[in-house]
Short mmCIF file of C-alpha atoms in Angstrom, two decimals:
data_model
loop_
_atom_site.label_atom_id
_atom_site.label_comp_id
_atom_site.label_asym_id
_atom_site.label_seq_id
_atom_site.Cartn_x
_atom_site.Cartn_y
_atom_site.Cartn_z
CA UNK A 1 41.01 -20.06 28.05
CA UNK A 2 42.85 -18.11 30.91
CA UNK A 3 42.73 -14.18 30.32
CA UNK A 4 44.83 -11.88 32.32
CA UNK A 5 43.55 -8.00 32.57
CA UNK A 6 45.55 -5.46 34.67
CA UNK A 7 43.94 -1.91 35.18
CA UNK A 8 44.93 0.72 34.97
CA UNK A 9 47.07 0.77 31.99
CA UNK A 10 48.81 3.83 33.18
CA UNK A 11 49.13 5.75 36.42
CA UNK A 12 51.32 8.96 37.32
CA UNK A 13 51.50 9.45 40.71
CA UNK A 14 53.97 12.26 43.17
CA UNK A 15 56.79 10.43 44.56
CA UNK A 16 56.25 9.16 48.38
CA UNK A 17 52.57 7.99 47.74
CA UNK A 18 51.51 4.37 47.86
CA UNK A 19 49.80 2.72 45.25
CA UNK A 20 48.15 0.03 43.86
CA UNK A 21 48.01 -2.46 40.78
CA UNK A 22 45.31 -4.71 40.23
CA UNK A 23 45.52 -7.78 37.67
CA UNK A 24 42.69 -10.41 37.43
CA UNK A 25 42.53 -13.52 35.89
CA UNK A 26 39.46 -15.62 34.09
CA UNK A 27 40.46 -18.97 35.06
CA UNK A 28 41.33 -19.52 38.99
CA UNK A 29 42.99 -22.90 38.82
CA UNK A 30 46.40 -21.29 38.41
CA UNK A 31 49.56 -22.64 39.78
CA UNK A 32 51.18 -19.34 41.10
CA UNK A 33 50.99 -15.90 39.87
CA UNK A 34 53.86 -13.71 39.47
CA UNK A 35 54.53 -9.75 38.93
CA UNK A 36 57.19 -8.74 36.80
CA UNK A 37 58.83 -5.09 36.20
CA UNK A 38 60.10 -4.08 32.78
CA UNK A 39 62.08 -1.00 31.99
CA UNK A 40 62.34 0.26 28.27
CA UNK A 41 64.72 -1.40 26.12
CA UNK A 42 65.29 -4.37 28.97
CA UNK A 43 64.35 -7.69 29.70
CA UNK A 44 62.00 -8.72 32.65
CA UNK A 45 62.81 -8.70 36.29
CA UNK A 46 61.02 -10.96 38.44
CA UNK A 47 59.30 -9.28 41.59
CA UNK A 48 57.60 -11.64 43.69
CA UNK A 49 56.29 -14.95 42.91
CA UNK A 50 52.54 -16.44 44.96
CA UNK A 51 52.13 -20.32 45.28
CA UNK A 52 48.46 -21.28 44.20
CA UNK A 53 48.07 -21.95 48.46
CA UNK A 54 49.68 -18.85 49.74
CA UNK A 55 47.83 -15.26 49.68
CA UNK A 56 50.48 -12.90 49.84
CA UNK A 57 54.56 -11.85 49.55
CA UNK A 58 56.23 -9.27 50.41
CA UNK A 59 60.21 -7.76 49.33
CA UNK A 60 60.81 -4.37 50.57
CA UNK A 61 58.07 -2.44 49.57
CA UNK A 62 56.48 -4.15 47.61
CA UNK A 63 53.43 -6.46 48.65
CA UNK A 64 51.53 -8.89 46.57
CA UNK A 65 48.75 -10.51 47.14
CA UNK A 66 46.42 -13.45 45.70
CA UNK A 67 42.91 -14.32 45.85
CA UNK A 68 42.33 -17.18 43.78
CA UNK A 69 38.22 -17.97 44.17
CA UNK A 70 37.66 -14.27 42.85
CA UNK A 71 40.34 -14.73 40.33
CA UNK A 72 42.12 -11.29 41.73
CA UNK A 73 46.08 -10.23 42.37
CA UNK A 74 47.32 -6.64 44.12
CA UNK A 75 50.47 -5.25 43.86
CA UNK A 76 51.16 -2.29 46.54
CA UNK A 77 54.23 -0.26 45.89
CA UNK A 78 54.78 1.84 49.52
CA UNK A 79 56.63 5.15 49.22
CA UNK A 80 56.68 5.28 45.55
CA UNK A 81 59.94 6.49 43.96
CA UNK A 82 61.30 7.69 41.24
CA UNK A 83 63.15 4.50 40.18
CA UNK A 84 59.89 2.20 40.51
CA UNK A 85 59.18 4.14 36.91
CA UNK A 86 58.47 1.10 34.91
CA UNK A 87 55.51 -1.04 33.11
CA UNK A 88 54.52 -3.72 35.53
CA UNK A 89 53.19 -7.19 34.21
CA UNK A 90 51.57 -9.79 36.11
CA UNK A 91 51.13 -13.50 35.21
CA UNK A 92 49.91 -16.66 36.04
CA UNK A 93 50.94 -19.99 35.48
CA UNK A 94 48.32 -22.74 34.83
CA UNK A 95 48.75 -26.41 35.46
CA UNK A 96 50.44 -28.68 33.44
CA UNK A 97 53.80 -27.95 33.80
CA UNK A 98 56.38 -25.39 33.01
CA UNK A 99 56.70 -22.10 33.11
CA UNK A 100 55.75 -22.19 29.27
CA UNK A 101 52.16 -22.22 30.43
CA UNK A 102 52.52 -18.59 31.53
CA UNK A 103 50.07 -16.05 30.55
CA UNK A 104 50.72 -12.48 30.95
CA UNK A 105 48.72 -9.05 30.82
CA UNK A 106 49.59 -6.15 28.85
CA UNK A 107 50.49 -4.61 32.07
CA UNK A 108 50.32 -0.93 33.99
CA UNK A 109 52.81 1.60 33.01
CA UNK A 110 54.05 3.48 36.15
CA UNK A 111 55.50 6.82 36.16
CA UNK A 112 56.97 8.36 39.31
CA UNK A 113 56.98 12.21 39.30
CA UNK A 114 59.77 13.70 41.88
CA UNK B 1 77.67 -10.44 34.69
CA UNK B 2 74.87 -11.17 32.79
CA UNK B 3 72.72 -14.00 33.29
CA UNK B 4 70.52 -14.75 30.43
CA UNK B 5 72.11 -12.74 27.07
CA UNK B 6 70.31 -12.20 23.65
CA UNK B 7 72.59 -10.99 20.64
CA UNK B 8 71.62 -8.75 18.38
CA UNK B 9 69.66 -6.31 20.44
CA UNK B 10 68.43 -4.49 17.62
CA UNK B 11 67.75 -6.28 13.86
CA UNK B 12 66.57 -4.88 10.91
CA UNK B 13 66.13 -6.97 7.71
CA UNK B 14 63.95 -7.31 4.68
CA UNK B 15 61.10 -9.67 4.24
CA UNK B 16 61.89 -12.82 3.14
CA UNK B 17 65.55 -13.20 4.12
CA UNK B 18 66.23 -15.70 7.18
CA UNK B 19 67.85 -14.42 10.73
CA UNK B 20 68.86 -16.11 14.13
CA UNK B 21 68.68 -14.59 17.39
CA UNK B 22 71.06 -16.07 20.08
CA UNK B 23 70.97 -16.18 23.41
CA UNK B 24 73.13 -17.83 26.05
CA UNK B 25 71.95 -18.48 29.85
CA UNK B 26 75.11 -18.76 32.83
CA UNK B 27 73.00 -19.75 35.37
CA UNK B 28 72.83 -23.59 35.10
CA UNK B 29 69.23 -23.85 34.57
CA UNK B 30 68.01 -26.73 32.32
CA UNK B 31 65.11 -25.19 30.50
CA UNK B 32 65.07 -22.05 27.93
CA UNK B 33 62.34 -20.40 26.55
CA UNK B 34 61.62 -18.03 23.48
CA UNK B 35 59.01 -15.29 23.99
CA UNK B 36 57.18 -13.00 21.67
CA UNK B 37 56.17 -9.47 22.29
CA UNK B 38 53.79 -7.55 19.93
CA UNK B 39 53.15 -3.97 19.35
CA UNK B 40 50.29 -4.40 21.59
CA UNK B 41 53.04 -5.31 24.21
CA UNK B 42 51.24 -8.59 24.81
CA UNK B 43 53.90 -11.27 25.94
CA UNK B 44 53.37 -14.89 24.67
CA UNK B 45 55.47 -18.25 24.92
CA UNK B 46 56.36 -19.25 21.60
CA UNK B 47 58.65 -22.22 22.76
CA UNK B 48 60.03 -24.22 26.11
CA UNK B 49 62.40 -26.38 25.70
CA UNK B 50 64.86 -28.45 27.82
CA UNK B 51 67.02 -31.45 27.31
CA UNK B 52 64.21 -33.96 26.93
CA UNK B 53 61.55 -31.92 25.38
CA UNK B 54 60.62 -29.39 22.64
CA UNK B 55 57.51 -27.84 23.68
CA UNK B 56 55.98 -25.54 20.90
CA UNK B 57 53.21 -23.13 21.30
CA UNK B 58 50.87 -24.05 18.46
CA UNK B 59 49.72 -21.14 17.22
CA UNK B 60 53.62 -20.68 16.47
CA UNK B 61 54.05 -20.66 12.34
CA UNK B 62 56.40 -23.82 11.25
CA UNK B 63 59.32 -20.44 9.63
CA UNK B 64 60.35 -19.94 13.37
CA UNK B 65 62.30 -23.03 14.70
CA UNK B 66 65.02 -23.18 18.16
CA UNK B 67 68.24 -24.69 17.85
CA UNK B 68 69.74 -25.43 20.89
CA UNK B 69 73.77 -26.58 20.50
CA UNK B 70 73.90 -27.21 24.58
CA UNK B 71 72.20 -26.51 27.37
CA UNK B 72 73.03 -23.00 28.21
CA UNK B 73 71.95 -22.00 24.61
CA UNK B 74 68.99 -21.91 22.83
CA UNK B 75 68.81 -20.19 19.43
CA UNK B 76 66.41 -18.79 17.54
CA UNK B 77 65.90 -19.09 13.60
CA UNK B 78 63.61 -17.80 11.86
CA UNK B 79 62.55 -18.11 7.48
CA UNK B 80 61.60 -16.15 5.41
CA UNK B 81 60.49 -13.07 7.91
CA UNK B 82 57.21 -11.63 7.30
CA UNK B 83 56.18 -8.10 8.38
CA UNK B 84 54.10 -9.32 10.90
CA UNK B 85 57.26 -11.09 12.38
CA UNK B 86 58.25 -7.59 13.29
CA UNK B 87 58.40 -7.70 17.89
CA UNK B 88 60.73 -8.13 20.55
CA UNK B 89 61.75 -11.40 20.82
CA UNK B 90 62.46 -12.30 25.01
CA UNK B 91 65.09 -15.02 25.69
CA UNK B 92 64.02 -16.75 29.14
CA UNK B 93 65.56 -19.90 31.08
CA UNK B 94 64.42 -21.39 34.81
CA UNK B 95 65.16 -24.31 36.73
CA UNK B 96 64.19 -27.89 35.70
CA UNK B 97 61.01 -27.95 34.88
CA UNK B 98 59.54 -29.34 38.07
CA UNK B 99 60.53 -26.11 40.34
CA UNK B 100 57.69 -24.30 39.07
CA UNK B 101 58.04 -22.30 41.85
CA UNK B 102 61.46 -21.22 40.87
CA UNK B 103 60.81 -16.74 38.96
CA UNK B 104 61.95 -16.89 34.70
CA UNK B 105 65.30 -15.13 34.23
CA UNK B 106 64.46 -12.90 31.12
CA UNK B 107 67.56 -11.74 28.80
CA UNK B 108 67.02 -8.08 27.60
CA UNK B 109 65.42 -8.90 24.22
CA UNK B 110 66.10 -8.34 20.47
CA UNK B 111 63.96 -5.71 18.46
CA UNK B 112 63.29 -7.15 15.06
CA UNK B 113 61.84 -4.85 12.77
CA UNK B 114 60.74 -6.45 9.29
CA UNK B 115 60.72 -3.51 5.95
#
């Protein structure tokens, strides 16, 4: 059964400093991973979406990457700002088919100090 | 404008009555989804469903059913509500299944509280 685990649950950080998330998964025959943000009281925004075959994406400054054989995802926020307050989740999709199949974590909660 | 839309955003009822949850997707995709998050914020598929196929996440009790008029909306109902029915509830819609590939557009979910 796939289990996804993303340390730390929270981190404050000053604004300007890079940082990074870690998720990890149990099972590594995943079909893509993906890393969401969600901000209180709102749905979830996709961030950046990894095929099974590639090993990293990057929008703006944000940069994700995969490896699949140790079952381990990054997410590296450069020049943290105030705005990327916000839990982050990450999840993977499994084979079989839809995007029903995807399991999340319980995510890292962000905060962005000016 | 908004592309995946859950009405109400916030519903409080008492146990036992039955609610629906709406939501409505503009963006042409073919499948919908219903998510459940907990109070331990854990997010889990409850149901998929597209034109062809109901999909249902088994551990999903039988009160909780989707009703889905056309394909840009897929309802939610739900039976006599038990406290522990008490979440958000996560509207979600994609592509055709198929484009895997293709990110989940999540509406902005509906608190239910259950007293």
């Amino acid at each position: 059964k796939q289990e996804v685990t993303q340390i730390p649950a929270a981190l404050s950080v000053p604004e300007g400093e890079n940082l990074v998330l870690n998720c990890s998964f149990t099972d590594s025959a995943i079909y893509n991973l993906q890393w969401f943000r969600q901000d209180p009281g709102k749905g979830l925004t996709s961030l950046l979406l990894i095929q099974s075959s590639q090993r990293e994406q990057t929008s703006g400054r944000l940069n994700a990457s995969l490896d699949k054989s140790s079952g381990r995802s990054t997410l590296y926020i450069a020049a943290s700002q105030p705005g990327d307050s916000a839990t982050y989740l990450c999840a993977v999709m499994g084979y079989g088919g839809s995007q029903g199949n995807l399991i999340f974590g319980k995510g890292t909660k962000l905060s962005v100090k000016p | 404008d908004t592309a995946v839309s859950q009405t109400p955003k916030y519903l409080v009822t008492q146990m036992g009555n039955d609610k629906s949850i709406k939501c409505e997707q503009n963006l042409g995709h073919d499948t919908m989804y219903w998510y459940k998050q907990d109070s331990k914020k854990f997010l889990k598929i409850m149901f998929s469903y597209n034109n062809k196929e109901l999909i249902i996440n088994e551990t999903v009790p039988n009160r909780f059913s989707p009703k889905s008029p056309d394909k840009a909306h897929l309802n939610l109902h739900i039976n006599s509500l038990e406290l522990g029915d008490s979440a958000v509830y996560f509207c979600a819609s994609s592509p055709l299944s198929g484009r895997e590939n293709s990110p989940l557009h999540f509406g902005n979910g509906t608190r239910l509280t259950v007293t």
